[in-house]
Tab-separated table of C-alpha atoms in Angstrom:
chain	number	residue	atom	x	y	z
A	1	ARG	CA	0.108	-0.272	-0.065
A	2	GLN	CA	2.631	2.551	1.106
A	3	GLY	CA	4.624	1.831	-2.440
A	4	ARG	CA	1.353	2.347	-4.161
A	5	ALA	CA	0.869	5.523	-2.533
A	6	ARG	CA	4.458	6.749	-3.249
A	7	ARG	CA	3.868	6.233	-7.044
A	8	VAL	CA	0.711	7.792	-7.254
A	9	ALA	CA	2.394	10.894	-5.482
A	10	ARG	CA	5.447	10.767	-7.768
A	11	SER	CA	3.150	10.716	-11.007
A	12	ALA	CA	1.236	13.649	-9.507
A	13	SER	CA	4.218	15.786	-8.776
A	14	ALA	CA	5.674	15.035	-12.332
A	15	ALA	CA	2.365	15.893	-13.980
A	16	SER	CA	2.091	19.038	-11.855
A	17	SER	CA	5.737	20.173	-12.088
A	18	GLY	CA	5.028	22.540	-14.993
A	19	ARG	CA	7.259	20.552	-17.398
A	20	PRO	CA	5.316	18.915	-20.515
A	21	PRO	CA	5.163	15.129	-20.160
A	22	LEU	CA	7.315	12.978	-22.196
A	23	LYS	CA	5.824	11.834	-25.313
A	24	VAL	CA	5.849	7.967	-25.944
A	25	LEU	CA	4.534	6.208	-28.937
A	26	VAL	CA	3.622	2.503	-28.648
A	27	PRO	CA	2.871	0.866	-31.882
A	28	VAL	CA	0.615	-2.040	-31.993
A	29	ALA	CA	-0.441	-4.692	-34.700
A	30	ARG	CA	-2.971	-7.493	-34.975
A	31	ASP	CA	-1.650	-10.333	-32.617
A	32	CYS	CA	0.591	-8.393	-30.410
A	33	ASP	CA	0.646	-9.642	-26.832
A	34	ALA	CA	-2.196	-8.082	-24.778
A	35	VAL	CA	-0.215	-8.046	-21.730
A	36	THR	CA	2.634	-6.226	-22.846
A	37	VAL	CA	0.524	-3.633	-24.509
A	38	ALA	CA	-1.365	-3.329	-21.154
A	39	CYS	CA	1.635	-2.982	-19.127
A	40	LEU	CA	3.678	-0.706	-21.340
A	41	THR	CA	0.912	1.808	-21.434
A	42	ASP	CA	-0.310	1.470	-17.980
A	43	VAL	CA	3.175	2.161	-16.648
A	44	LEU	CA	4.105	4.783	-18.847
A	45	THR	CA	0.705	6.573	-18.285
A	46	ARG	CA	1.158	6.158	-14.567
A	47	ALA	CA	4.770	7.832	-15.000
A	48	ALA	CA	3.044	11.025	-16.499
A	49	ALA	CA	4.188	10.068	-19.845
A	50	ALA	CA	1.910	11.196	-22.832
A	51	VAL	CA	1.424	7.643	-24.535
A	52	THR	CA	0.006	7.507	-27.943
A	53	VAL	CA	-0.811	3.932	-29.224
A	54	ALA	CA	-0.670	3.682	-32.999
A	55	SER	CA	-1.768	0.974	-35.302
A	56	VAL	CA	0.379	-0.359	-38.095
A	57	GLU	CA	-2.725	-1.800	-39.261
A	58	ARG	CA	-5.254	-0.473	-41.955
A	59	ASP	CA	-7.904	0.009	-39.169
A	60	LEU	CA	-7.323	1.785	-35.607
A	61	GLU	CA	-9.206	-1.307	-33.894
A	62	VAL	CA	-6.477	-3.818	-33.542
A	63	GLN	CA	-7.237	-7.414	-32.225
A	64	LEU	CA	-4.267	-8.424	-29.889
A	65	ALA	CA	-3.385	-12.026	-29.242
A	66	GLY	CA	-5.903	-13.764	-27.055
A	67	GLY	CA	-8.799	-11.882	-28.986
A	68	LEU	CA	-8.680	-8.586	-26.979
A	69	ARG	CA	-9.755	-5.716	-29.172
A	70	ILE	CA	-8.419	-2.007	-28.593
A	71	VAL	CA	-8.772	1.044	-30.496
A	72	ALA	CA	-5.591	2.704	-31.275
A	73	ASP	CA	-5.162	6.684	-30.902
A	74	SER	CA	-3.806	7.114	-34.266
A	75	SER	CA	-2.300	5.306	-37.232
A	76	ILE	CA	1.435	4.923	-37.694
A	77	ASP	CA	1.396	6.931	-40.789
A	78	ASP	CA	-0.267	9.867	-38.880
A	79	CYS	CA	2.955	9.744	-36.305
A	80	LYS	CA	5.724	9.607	-38.681
A	81	GLU	CA	6.009	13.407	-39.092
A	82	CYS	CA	6.385	13.733	-35.295
A	83	ASN	CA	10.148	13.752	-34.576
A	84	ASP	CA	9.903	14.600	-30.796
A	85	TRP	CA	9.209	11.183	-29.333
A	86	ALA	CA	11.058	10.619	-26.079
A	87	ALA	CA	10.766	6.842	-26.562
A	88	ILE	CA	9.288	4.216	-28.918
A	89	ALA	CA	8.209	1.321	-27.213
A	90	CYS	CA	7.188	-1.889	-29.024
A	91	PRO	CA	5.299	-4.743	-27.332
A	92	GLY	CA	5.970	-8.533	-27.691
A	93	GLY	CA	3.936	-11.214	-29.092
A	94	GLU	CA	5.709	-13.188	-32.127
A	95	GLU	CA	3.300	-12.631	-34.616
A	96	GLY	CA	2.458	-9.201	-33.532
A	97	ALA	CA	6.220	-8.014	-33.528
A	98	GLU	CA	6.355	-9.701	-37.125
A	99	ARG	CA	3.525	-7.486	-38.045
A	100	LEU	CA	5.426	-4.462	-36.564
A	101	CYS	CA	8.538	-5.430	-38.306
A	102	ASP	CA	6.767	-5.299	-41.752
A	103	SER	CA	5.780	-1.828	-41.292
A	104	ARG	CA	8.238	0.207	-43.554
A	105	THR	CA	7.028	3.538	-41.644
A	106	LEU	CA	7.760	2.090	-38.254
A	107	GLU	CA	11.031	0.926	-39.359
A	108	GLY	CA	11.936	4.425	-40.591
A	109	MET	CA	10.962	5.987	-37.049
A	110	LEU	CA	12.979	3.289	-35.181
A	111	LYS	CA	16.014	4.283	-37.386
A	112	GLN	CA	15.567	7.864	-36.924
A	113	GLN	CA	14.953	7.479	-33.239
A	114	ARG	CA	18.259	5.527	-32.876
A	115	LYS	CA	20.174	8.023	-35.183
A	116	SER	CA	19.006	10.907	-32.867
A	117	GLY	CA	19.661	9.135	-29.674
A	118	ARG	CA	16.333	8.824	-28.143
A	119	VAL	CA	15.152	5.710	-26.279
A	120	ILE	CA	13.705	2.644	-28.077
A	121	ALA	CA	12.204	0.065	-26.018
A	122	ALA	CA	11.303	-3.511	-26.850
A	123	VAL	CA	9.562	-6.381	-24.686
A	124	GLY	CA	9.236	-10.018	-25.289
A	125	GLU	CA	9.904	-11.165	-28.966
A	126	ALA	CA	10.018	-7.644	-30.393
A	127	PRO	CA	13.806	-7.029	-29.750
A	128	ALA	CA	14.788	-10.250	-31.738
A	129	VAL	CA	12.079	-9.924	-34.145
A	130	ILE	CA	11.961	-6.077	-35.014
A	131	LEU	CA	15.351	-4.317	-33.709
A	132	ALA	CA	17.714	-7.187	-34.919
A	133	GLU	CA	16.031	-7.782	-38.191
A	134	HIS	CA	16.322	-4.035	-38.879
A	135	ARG	CA	19.955	-3.645	-37.477
A	136	ILE	CA	19.050	-1.313	-34.766
A	137	LEU	CA	20.869	-2.939	-32.126
A	138	GLU	CA	24.539	-2.966	-32.241
A	139	PHE	CA	26.170	-6.300	-31.792
A	140	ASP	CA	27.583	-5.517	-28.293
A	141	GLU	CA	24.155	-4.267	-26.820
A	142	LYS	CA	21.816	-6.392	-25.142
A	143	ALA	CA	18.147	-6.480	-25.610
């Protein structure tokens, strides 16, 4: 209980500090792991980040692994012009990560994010499927 109260207080103080929230992009695709999508968005939101969930699919409604349906905030194409993402955080799920990997728009955004020295995060299968495939991880880095 006490830990939760401290987390809530920290989130509230970060939100009221007058600083703009960090912008974080969470791309999603059909069959992404529902738990990693939920955990990424929940933890980032609790940390007072401005989270945007972006679909790489044609529609904003995306069916995650296990059948859970979510509605993304925007399409990945609508997010590509924004060059000030503090982080891009890719969820896991093998089939979903493969679909994320197939998005040329997301690939370009991740490479630009890397080039500019900003944060790239990946959970579960995403480091191997997305980051390694597009050679975004250096050989001496750990996922």
